[in-house]
Short mmCIF file of C-alpha atoms in Angstrom, two decimals:
data_model
loop_
_atom_site.label_atom_id
_atom_site.label_comp_id
_atom_site.label_asym_id
_atom_site.label_seq_id
_atom_site.Cartn_x
_atom_site.Cartn_y
_atom_site.Cartn_z
CA MET A 1 229.21 -13.58 82.26
CA ASN A 2 228.08 -11.09 84.90
CA ALA A 3 225.29 -8.64 84.11
CA LYS A 4 226.41 -5.03 83.91
CA GLN A 5 224.96 -2.14 85.87
CA ARG A 6 222.84 0.29 83.92
CA THR A 7 221.37 3.75 84.08
CA ILE A 8 219.34 5.78 81.55
CA MET A 9 220.63 7.49 78.41
CA THR A 10 219.09 10.89 79.05
CA GLU A 11 217.03 12.65 81.69
CA VAL A 12 213.25 12.46 81.53
CA SER A 13 210.49 14.11 83.61
CA VAL A 14 207.03 13.11 84.81
CA SER A 15 204.60 15.64 86.31
CA GLY A 16 201.50 15.03 88.38
CA THR A 17 199.89 15.46 91.78
CA GLY A 18 200.84 14.02 95.16
CA LEU A 19 198.04 11.77 96.39
CA HIS A 20 198.11 12.87 100.01
CA THR A 21 199.42 16.44 99.72
CA GLY A 22 197.51 17.45 96.58
CA GLU A 23 200.59 19.42 95.49
CA SER A 24 201.70 19.52 91.86
CA VAL A 25 205.14 17.95 91.52
CA THR A 26 207.62 17.31 88.73
CA MET A 27 209.89 14.28 89.06
CA THR A 28 212.99 14.15 86.86
CA PHE A 29 214.97 10.94 86.39
CA ARG A 30 218.66 11.68 85.76
CA PRO A 31 221.47 9.30 84.75
CA ALA A 32 223.90 8.45 87.55
CA ALA A 33 227.37 6.94 87.80
CA GLU A 34 228.21 3.33 88.59
CA ASN A 35 227.52 2.18 92.18
CA HIS A 36 225.42 5.33 92.79
CA GLY A 37 222.23 3.42 93.53
CA TYR A 38 218.87 5.19 93.87
CA LYS A 39 218.77 8.66 95.43
CA PHE A 40 216.02 11.28 95.66
CA ARG A 41 216.89 14.98 95.62
CA ARG A 42 214.49 17.68 96.90
CA VAL A 43 215.37 20.48 94.46
CA ASP A 44 212.61 22.65 95.94
CA LEU A 45 214.47 22.95 99.25
CA GLU A 46 217.51 25.05 100.09
CA GLY A 47 220.69 23.12 99.40
CA SER A 48 218.78 20.45 97.43
CA PRO A 49 219.16 17.76 100.14
CA VAL A 50 219.64 14.18 98.94
CA ILE A 51 217.79 11.21 100.42
CA ASP A 52 219.23 7.74 99.86
CA ALA A 53 216.67 5.08 98.96
CA ASP A 54 217.67 3.01 101.97
CA VAL A 55 215.51 1.02 104.36
CA ASP A 56 217.31 2.64 107.29
CA ASN A 57 215.88 5.99 106.15
CA VAL A 58 212.22 4.90 106.34
CA THR A 59 210.29 7.14 108.72
CA ASP A 60 206.63 6.32 107.96
CA THR A 61 204.66 3.43 106.46
CA SER A 62 201.11 4.46 107.34
CA ARG A 63 199.85 5.46 103.87
CA GLY A 64 202.77 4.48 101.66
CA THR A 65 206.50 4.48 102.32
CA THR A 66 208.25 7.70 103.36
CA ILE A 67 212.03 8.11 103.55
CA SER A 68 213.87 10.97 105.28
CA GLN A 69 217.47 12.15 105.43
CA ASN A 70 219.39 15.43 105.70
CA GLY A 71 216.31 17.24 107.01
CA ALA A 72 214.13 16.31 104.02
CA SER A 73 211.50 13.67 103.23
CA VAL A 74 209.95 12.01 100.19
CA SER A 75 206.64 10.14 100.44
CA THR A 76 205.09 7.36 98.35
CA VAL A 77 208.41 6.15 96.94
CA GLU A 78 207.33 2.53 96.42
CA HIS A 79 205.70 2.88 92.97
CA VAL A 80 208.76 4.66 91.58
CA LEU A 81 211.23 2.19 93.06
CA ALA A 82 209.20 -0.75 91.75
CA ALA A 83 209.55 0.67 88.23
CA LEU A 84 213.34 0.90 88.62
CA VAL A 85 213.64 -2.68 89.87
CA GLY A 86 211.24 -3.95 87.22
CA LEU A 87 213.35 -2.36 84.46
CA GLU A 88 216.61 -3.50 86.12
CA ILE A 89 218.00 0.02 86.44
CA ASP A 90 220.80 0.27 89.01
CA ASN A 91 221.80 3.93 89.22
CA LEU A 92 219.57 7.00 89.13
CA MET A 93 219.19 10.44 90.66
CA ILE A 94 215.53 11.38 91.07
CA ASP A 95 214.86 15.11 91.40
CA LEU A 96 211.57 16.22 92.98
CA THR A 97 209.97 19.64 93.22
CA GLY A 98 207.81 18.61 96.19
CA PRO A 99 207.55 16.26 99.19
CA GLU A 100 205.80 13.40 97.42
CA THR A 101 206.14 11.50 94.15
CA PRO A 102 203.27 12.07 91.68
CA ILE A 103 200.55 9.44 92.07
CA MET A 104 199.68 9.43 88.33
CA ASP A 105 197.09 6.63 87.88
CA GLY A 106 198.12 4.83 91.10
CA SER A 107 200.45 2.37 89.35
CA SER A 108 204.03 2.35 88.03
CA ILE A 109 203.23 2.35 84.32
CA PHE A 110 203.80 6.09 83.70
CA PHE A 111 207.25 5.83 85.27
CA VAL A 112 208.05 2.67 83.31
CA ASN A 113 207.04 4.27 80.01
CA ALA A 114 209.05 7.44 80.72
CA LEU A 115 212.18 5.46 81.58
CA ILE A 116 211.84 3.31 78.47
CA GLU A 117 211.53 6.52 76.44
CA ALA A 118 214.78 7.79 78.02
CA GLY A 119 216.58 4.62 76.94
CA PHE A 120 219.08 2.52 78.87
CA LYS A 121 222.85 2.81 79.07
CA GLU A 122 224.99 -0.17 80.07
CA GLN A 123 227.84 0.70 82.43
CA ASP A 124 231.23 -0.93 82.94
CA ALA A 125 230.74 -2.16 86.51
CA ASP A 126 229.23 -5.57 87.18
CA ARG A 127 225.85 -5.72 88.89
CA GLU A 128 226.33 -7.27 92.33
CA TYR A 129 223.33 -9.31 93.46
CA TYR A 130 222.53 -10.54 96.92
CA HIS A 131 221.78 -14.23 96.56
CA ILE A 132 219.38 -15.36 99.28
CA PRO A 133 221.52 -18.02 101.02
CA TYR A 134 218.78 -19.89 102.91
CA ASN A 135 215.13 -19.41 103.87
CA ILE A 136 214.68 -16.04 105.60
CA HIS A 137 211.39 -15.75 107.51
CA TYR A 138 209.42 -12.79 108.83
CA SER A 139 206.01 -12.88 110.49
CA GLU A 140 203.52 -10.73 112.38
CA PRO A 141 201.14 -13.23 114.02
CA ASP A 142 198.64 -10.58 115.13
CA ARG A 143 198.16 -9.44 111.52
CA LYS A 144 198.63 -12.95 110.09
CA VAL A 145 201.52 -11.66 107.99
CA GLU A 146 203.97 -14.29 106.72
CA MET A 147 206.94 -13.56 104.46
CA VAL A 148 209.80 -15.76 103.34
CA ALA A 149 212.75 -15.30 100.97
CA MET A 150 214.11 -18.53 99.48
CA PRO A 151 217.21 -19.27 97.40
CA LEU A 152 216.66 -19.01 93.64
CA ASP A 153 218.87 -17.82 90.78
CA ASP A 154 216.26 -15.26 89.66
CA TYR A 155 213.88 -12.72 91.20
CA ARG A 156 210.47 -14.33 91.64
CA PHE A 157 207.48 -13.10 93.62
CA THR A 158 204.36 -14.77 94.95
CA CYS A 159 201.81 -12.75 96.91
CA MET A 160 198.59 -13.79 98.67
CA VAL A 161 196.21 -11.28 100.17
CA ASP A 162 193.07 -11.86 102.21
CA TYR A 163 190.93 -8.75 102.43
CA ASN A 164 188.16 -10.15 104.63
CA SER A 165 185.83 -8.64 102.06
CA PRO A 166 182.87 -10.25 100.27
CA VAL A 167 183.91 -8.40 97.12
CA LEU A 168 187.63 -9.14 97.01
CA GLY A 169 187.98 -12.24 99.20
CA SER A 170 191.39 -13.93 98.88
CA GLN A 171 193.57 -13.14 95.86
CA HIS A 172 196.89 -14.41 94.57
CA ALA A 173 199.42 -12.79 92.25
CA SER A 174 202.83 -13.91 91.06
CA ILE A 175 205.61 -13.36 88.55
CA SER A 176 208.17 -16.05 87.76
CA THR A 177 210.92 -13.58 86.79
CA ILE A 178 211.44 -9.82 87.17
CA SER A 179 211.28 -9.42 83.37
CA GLU A 180 207.50 -10.01 83.64
CA PHE A 181 207.04 -6.88 85.77
CA LYS A 182 206.36 -4.45 82.89
CA LYS A 183 203.61 -6.56 81.34
CA GLU A 184 201.99 -8.16 84.39
CA ILE A 185 202.45 -5.76 87.31
CA ALA A 186 203.45 -2.22 86.29
CA SER A 187 199.95 -1.03 85.34
CA CYS A 188 198.20 -2.35 88.47
CA ARG A 189 196.74 0.51 90.50
CA THR A 190 196.45 1.18 94.17
CA PHE A 191 193.09 0.60 95.80
CA CYS A 192 191.08 1.36 98.91
CA PHE A 193 187.72 0.46 100.40
CA LEU A 194 184.91 2.97 100.33
CA HIS A 195 184.85 3.28 104.12
CA GLU A 196 188.60 4.07 104.05
CA LEU A 197 188.03 6.68 101.36
CA GLU A 198 185.35 8.35 103.45
CA MET A 199 187.66 8.42 106.48
CA LEU A 200 190.57 9.83 104.45
CA LEU A 201 188.33 12.51 102.95
CA LYS A 202 186.97 13.40 106.39
CA HIS A 203 190.51 13.92 107.70
CA ASP A 204 191.67 15.74 104.54
CA LEU A 205 194.34 13.09 103.87
CA ILE A 206 193.95 12.55 100.12
CA LYS A 207 194.01 16.04 98.71
CA GLY A 208 195.30 14.73 95.39
CA GLY A 209 192.73 11.96 94.97
CA ASP A 210 190.41 12.29 91.99
CA LEU A 211 189.12 8.72 91.54
CA ASN A 212 191.37 8.29 88.49
CA ASN A 213 194.29 7.07 90.59
CA ALA A 214 192.72 4.37 92.73
CA ILE A 215 190.31 1.45 92.61
CA VAL A 216 187.55 2.07 95.15
CA VAL A 217 186.08 -1.19 96.49
CA VAL A 218 182.47 -1.06 97.72
CA ASP A 219 181.75 -3.89 100.17
CA LYS A 220 178.66 -2.43 101.84
CA HIS A 221 175.35 -0.95 100.74
CA VAL A 222 175.66 2.64 99.58
CA SER A 223 172.65 4.91 99.37
CA PRO A 224 172.01 7.18 96.38
CA ASP A 225 172.59 10.18 98.63
CA GLU A 226 176.07 8.93 99.55
CA LEU A 227 176.91 8.39 95.87
CA ASP A 228 175.69 11.91 95.04
CA HIS A 229 177.86 13.28 97.84
CA LEU A 230 180.94 11.48 96.46
CA ALA A 231 180.16 12.70 92.95
CA LYS A 232 180.15 16.30 94.19
CA LEU A 233 183.43 15.82 96.11
CA PHE A 234 185.16 14.55 92.99
CA ASN A 235 183.43 16.88 90.53
CA ARG A 236 181.61 14.15 88.66
CA LYS A 237 178.09 14.06 87.24
CA ASP A 238 177.28 10.72 88.81
CA ILE A 239 178.91 7.73 90.47
CA ASP A 240 177.55 4.23 90.70
CA VAL A 241 178.69 0.80 91.84
CA ALA A 242 179.84 -1.53 89.05
CA PRO A 243 178.87 -5.23 89.09
CA GLN A 244 182.40 -6.17 90.27
CA GLY A 245 181.78 -4.26 93.51
CA ILE A 246 183.91 -1.23 92.67
CA LEU A 247 182.97 2.35 91.88
CA ASN A 248 182.22 2.65 88.17
CA ASN A 249 184.85 5.32 87.58
CA ILE A 250 187.29 2.76 86.11
CA GLU A 251 187.46 -0.82 84.90
CA LEU A 252 189.78 -3.41 86.40
CA ARG A 253 192.84 -4.13 84.29
CA HIS A 254 193.13 -7.61 85.82
CA GLN A 255 190.63 -9.61 87.82
CA ASN A 256 193.19 -9.74 90.66
CA GLU A 257 194.53 -6.22 90.19
CA PRO A 258 194.52 -5.43 93.96
CA ALA A 259 196.76 -8.45 94.68
CA ARG A 260 199.05 -7.52 91.79
CA HIS A 261 199.36 -4.01 93.21
CA LYS A 262 200.32 -5.45 96.60
CA LEU A 263 203.06 -7.35 94.77
CA LEU A 264 204.14 -4.08 93.09
CA ASP A 265 204.35 -2.37 96.49
CA MET A 266 206.43 -5.23 97.83
CA ILE A 267 208.92 -5.00 94.95
CA GLY A 268 209.24 -1.25 95.53
CA ASP A 269 209.69 -1.52 99.29
CA LEU A 270 212.27 -4.31 99.00
CA ALA A 271 214.28 -2.08 96.65
CA LEU A 272 215.22 -0.22 99.84
CA VAL A 273 217.51 -3.15 100.70
CA GLY A 274 219.94 -1.32 98.40
CA VAL A 275 221.10 -4.19 96.22
CA PRO A 276 219.31 -6.34 93.61
CA ILE A 277 218.16 -9.66 95.02
CA LYS A 278 218.28 -13.16 93.62
CA GLY A 279 215.62 -15.24 95.33
CA HIS A 280 211.97 -16.22 95.53
CA ILE A 281 209.91 -13.92 97.75
CA MET A 282 206.62 -15.30 99.04
CA ALA A 283 204.27 -13.20 101.12
CA ALA A 284 200.88 -13.59 102.74
CA ARG A 285 199.01 -10.38 103.63
CA PRO A 286 201.98 -8.01 103.16
CA GLY A 287 201.82 -4.28 103.81
CA HIS A 288 204.32 -1.42 103.84
CA ALA A 289 205.28 -1.88 107.50
CA ALA A 290 205.90 -5.62 107.05
CA ASN A 291 207.74 -5.07 103.76
CA VAL A 292 210.09 -2.57 105.41
CA ALA A 293 210.70 -4.81 108.44
CA PHE A 294 211.47 -7.71 106.09
CA ALA A 295 213.80 -5.49 104.03
CA LYS A 296 215.66 -4.52 107.23
CA LYS A 297 216.10 -8.18 108.10
CA ILE A 298 217.56 -8.94 104.67
CA LYS A 299 219.83 -5.88 104.81
CA SER A 300 221.21 -6.93 108.20
CA LEU A 301 222.18 -10.30 106.70
CA ILE A 302 223.88 -8.53 103.79
CA LYS A 303 225.91 -6.43 106.25
CA LYS A 304 227.04 -9.56 108.10
CA GLU A 305 227.98 -11.30 104.88
CA ARG A 306 229.97 -8.32 103.66
CA SER A 307 231.86 -8.16 106.94
CA ARG A 308 232.73 -11.83 106.53
CA LYS A 309 234.29 -11.08 103.14
CA HIS A 310 237.06 -9.32 105.09
CA ILE A 311 237.81 -12.45 107.09
CA HIS A 312 241.23 -13.86 106.32
CA VAL A 313 242.18 -17.26 107.64
CA TYR A 314 245.95 -17.11 108.02
CA ASN A 315 247.85 -19.46 105.73
CA PRO A 316 251.37 -19.88 107.19
CA ASN A 317 252.56 -21.36 103.88
CA ALA A 318 251.69 -18.24 101.88
CA LYS A 319 254.61 -16.02 100.91
CA PRO A 320 254.24 -12.58 102.51
CA VAL A 321 254.40 -9.35 100.54
CA TYR A 322 256.74 -8.03 103.25
CA ASP A 323 258.44 -10.01 106.02
CA THR A 324 259.58 -8.51 109.34
CA VAL A 325 262.91 -7.23 107.99
CA GLN A 326 261.23 -5.59 105.01
CA ILE A 327 258.61 -4.03 107.31
CA MET A 328 261.41 -2.45 109.37
CA ASN A 329 262.72 -0.88 106.16
CA ILE A 330 259.35 0.90 105.86
CA LEU A 331 258.10 1.53 109.41
CA PRO A 332 260.27 3.40 111.94
CA HIS A 333 258.99 1.20 114.80
CA ARG A 334 261.35 -1.27 116.48
CA PRO A 335 260.85 -3.98 119.13
CA PRO A 336 259.16 -3.96 121.53
CA MET A 337 256.89 -1.47 119.70
CA LEU A 338 256.95 -3.19 116.29
CA LEU A 339 253.60 -4.98 116.38
CA VAL A 340 253.18 -6.37 112.85
CA ASP A 341 255.19 -9.38 111.64
CA LYS A 342 254.07 -9.88 108.02
CA ILE A 343 252.12 -8.12 105.30
CA MET A 344 250.10 -10.71 103.37
CA GLU A 345 248.14 -8.47 100.97
CA LEU A 346 248.71 -4.93 99.73
CA SER A 347 246.78 -2.92 97.14
CA LYS A 348 246.05 0.76 96.58
CA THR A 349 243.00 0.55 98.86
CA HIS A 350 243.63 -2.24 101.40
CA VAL A 351 246.27 -4.08 103.37
CA VAL A 352 246.33 -7.32 105.38
CA GLY A 353 248.91 -7.85 108.12
CA VAL A 354 249.70 -10.52 110.69
CA LYS A 355 250.80 -10.28 114.32
CA SER A 356 251.76 -13.47 116.15
CA VAL A 357 251.07 -12.98 119.86
CA THR A 358 253.46 -14.92 122.12
CA MET A 359 253.98 -15.12 125.86
CA ASN A 360 257.31 -13.36 125.31
CA GLU A 361 255.55 -10.01 124.71
CA PRO A 362 256.86 -7.60 127.39
CA PHE A 363 253.40 -6.22 128.20
CA PHE A 364 252.25 -9.61 129.51
CA ILE A 365 254.51 -9.12 132.55
CA GLY A 366 252.04 -6.61 133.99
CA HIS A 367 248.87 -7.14 131.92
CA PHE A 368 247.90 -9.19 133.82
CA PRO A 369 250.06 -11.39 136.09
CA GLY A 370 248.54 -14.86 136.00
CA ALA A 371 245.97 -13.88 133.33
CA PRO A 372 247.80 -12.51 130.28
CA VAL A 373 245.61 -10.41 127.94
CA MET A 374 246.88 -8.20 125.09
CA PRO A 375 245.91 -4.58 125.87
CA GLY A 376 243.25 -3.17 123.56
CA VAL A 377 245.30 -0.03 122.95
CA LEU A 378 248.12 -2.17 121.57
CA GLN A 379 245.70 -4.03 119.31
CA ILE A 380 244.75 -0.63 117.88
CA GLU A 381 248.44 0.24 117.57
CA ALA A 382 249.11 -3.00 115.66
CA MET A 383 246.15 -2.23 113.40
CA ALA A 384 247.47 1.29 112.82
CA GLN A 385 250.94 0.01 111.94
CA THR A 386 249.34 -2.32 109.40
CA GLY A 387 247.44 0.65 107.97
CA GLY A 388 250.65 2.68 108.03
CA ILE A 389 252.17 0.28 105.49
CA LEU A 390 249.24 1.07 103.18
CA VAL A 391 249.72 4.84 103.51
CA LEU A 392 253.53 4.74 103.27
CA ASN A 393 253.18 2.68 100.10
CA THR A 394 252.11 5.94 98.39
CA VAL A 395 255.57 7.59 98.73
CA PRO A 396 258.82 6.49 97.03
CA ASP A 397 260.98 6.77 100.19
CA PRO A 398 258.82 5.46 103.09
CA GLU A 399 261.85 5.12 105.37
CA ASN A 400 261.96 8.92 105.59
CA TRP A 401 258.36 9.32 106.79
CA LEU A 402 256.40 8.84 110.01
CA THR A 403 252.75 7.84 110.34
CA LEU A 404 250.92 9.85 113.01
CA PHE A 405 247.45 9.26 114.46
CA LEU A 406 244.90 12.04 114.00
CA LYS A 407 241.74 10.31 115.14
CA ILE A 408 240.33 6.98 116.34
CA GLU A 409 236.56 6.42 116.18
CA ASN A 410 234.07 3.63 116.79
CA ALA A 411 236.66 1.37 118.40
CA ARG A 412 235.15 -1.88 119.68
CA PHE A 413 236.82 -4.78 121.45
CA LYS A 414 234.78 -7.93 120.96
CA ASP A 415 236.95 -10.63 122.52
CA LYS A 416 240.21 -11.17 124.39
CA VAL A 417 243.53 -11.67 122.58
CA LEU A 418 245.70 -14.19 124.41
CA PRO A 419 249.20 -15.68 124.09
CA GLY A 420 249.27 -18.11 121.17
CA ASP A 421 246.73 -16.16 119.11
CA THR A 422 247.49 -15.02 115.58
CA LEU A 423 245.99 -11.60 114.89
CA ILE A 424 245.09 -10.86 111.27
CA PHE A 425 244.45 -7.20 110.53
CA ARG A 426 242.72 -5.78 107.48
CA CYS A 427 242.55 -2.05 106.80
CA ASP A 428 240.45 -0.58 103.95
CA LEU A 429 240.51 3.03 102.81
CA LEU A 430 237.23 4.84 103.44
CA ALA A 431 238.21 7.66 101.06
CA PRO A 432 241.11 8.43 98.70
CA ILE A 433 244.33 9.53 100.43
CA ARG A 434 244.66 13.33 100.20
CA ARG A 435 247.64 15.42 101.37
CA GLY A 436 249.02 12.36 103.13
CA ILE A 437 245.85 11.92 105.22
CA ALA A 438 244.19 8.53 105.18
CA GLN A 439 240.86 7.40 106.64
CA MET A 440 240.63 3.65 107.16
CA LYS A 441 238.28 1.03 108.55
CA GLY A 442 240.26 -1.68 110.33
CA ILE A 443 239.28 -5.04 111.71
CA GLY A 444 241.34 -7.55 113.67
CA MET A 445 240.58 -11.27 113.53
CA VAL A 446 241.61 -14.32 115.49
CA GLY A 447 240.59 -17.26 113.33
CA GLU A 448 237.19 -16.32 111.90
CA LYS A 449 236.18 -14.16 114.86
CA ILE A 450 236.41 -10.36 114.87
CA VAL A 451 238.14 -9.30 118.10
CA VAL A 452 238.70 -5.60 117.40
CA GLU A 453 237.50 -2.99 114.92
CA ALA A 454 237.96 0.76 114.57
CA GLU A 455 237.99 3.67 112.15
CA LEU A 456 241.36 5.40 111.98
CA MET A 457 242.64 8.66 110.55
CA ALA A 458 246.39 9.05 110.13
CA GLN A 459 248.81 11.39 108.39
CA ILE A 460 252.30 10.72 107.10
CA VAL A 461 254.92 13.42 107.70
CA ARG A 462 258.55 13.58 106.57
CA TYR A 463 261.05 13.41 109.42
CA LYS A 464 264.34 12.98 107.54
#
């Protein structure tokens, strides 16, 4: 039995400060419909622009992950997204009153607790996972980054980090299933080295930092004067170095808390793939830039796989929905301009048609003598006629209507179509048909190879 998508029962808000901007911000999680995914909405800006949580929208990874769309940006999204993945929430609208999510204590636990308080609502649609089909590798040799996604019927993470630090050294963290996220990973806080903190302070880059939202690692000798200076910056009476080599403002929640936080970041960044993953992710020395590059690689494979789902290998023994005679009862076209022979599938949102290309086609006489190639414009025409069947299927008397082109966009011709080829066309609606106007994405296949694709807009008009 397939798992169902889920959202939250009721809206819930979390307020805090942005780590880098220092601005107070309220973040409100709102229930969303099936197949909505994760979206951020900047309610503080005119028009409340929406930003899809999509890896293609990433614009910065220097101090966290920033996504931008529709003229708006949201920074430090990874801790929030990790909470959503860890709680297996599929659909959510996240309203923000500022440009950055609140840092809270530097982990995901405040978001996790708020979402649990809101409660979960199971939805009717099935959750569609992307199952890692084979080992997918990513590496950055100069940074010694290695990442691999391997097939597994669960979501498992293993992370190794090497900080080149006498305090932290090499650390490992792992979870064997995503259900362990809340207990093992959610409360693990972000961290930085003291020399990084000093640089960030010098450049005024952590206006919201107050030492309660980060582990500060001290891997060099610090003088009492330096500690006094830090205490004044953060409005504290005194600051010292704990035996573990961190500032004594907080205690570690786990001995390997920095590695666990790196794993948290990785889960959040990979959420930008846009679909829940089934697989085992292993990473050595990951960071936001590598996570995002790896997510893009996985997303590109998902796109290819989804395009292959539209591939139809023609079965000549299958009974057509409409044969040529029945097609001529629907379409006004006649030979030599009737360019679809059979309709093999027909639903409210898609159609599959077949065109057998023979040497008897009249256009081969002049295109080209001695080297017959089906003109691309006629491939588009055949695709449009196939789509016309889909649109005309919405009226009770299709024989009294014409289908007229309004627009052709993103047409691409990827290979030649020659005598003897069987062209299989599939057209899918991009939006519901309104006022007789249909927008479709069409592809044409020969065997398992895409030879033509385009986006079409057509309108049916009565002519009798």
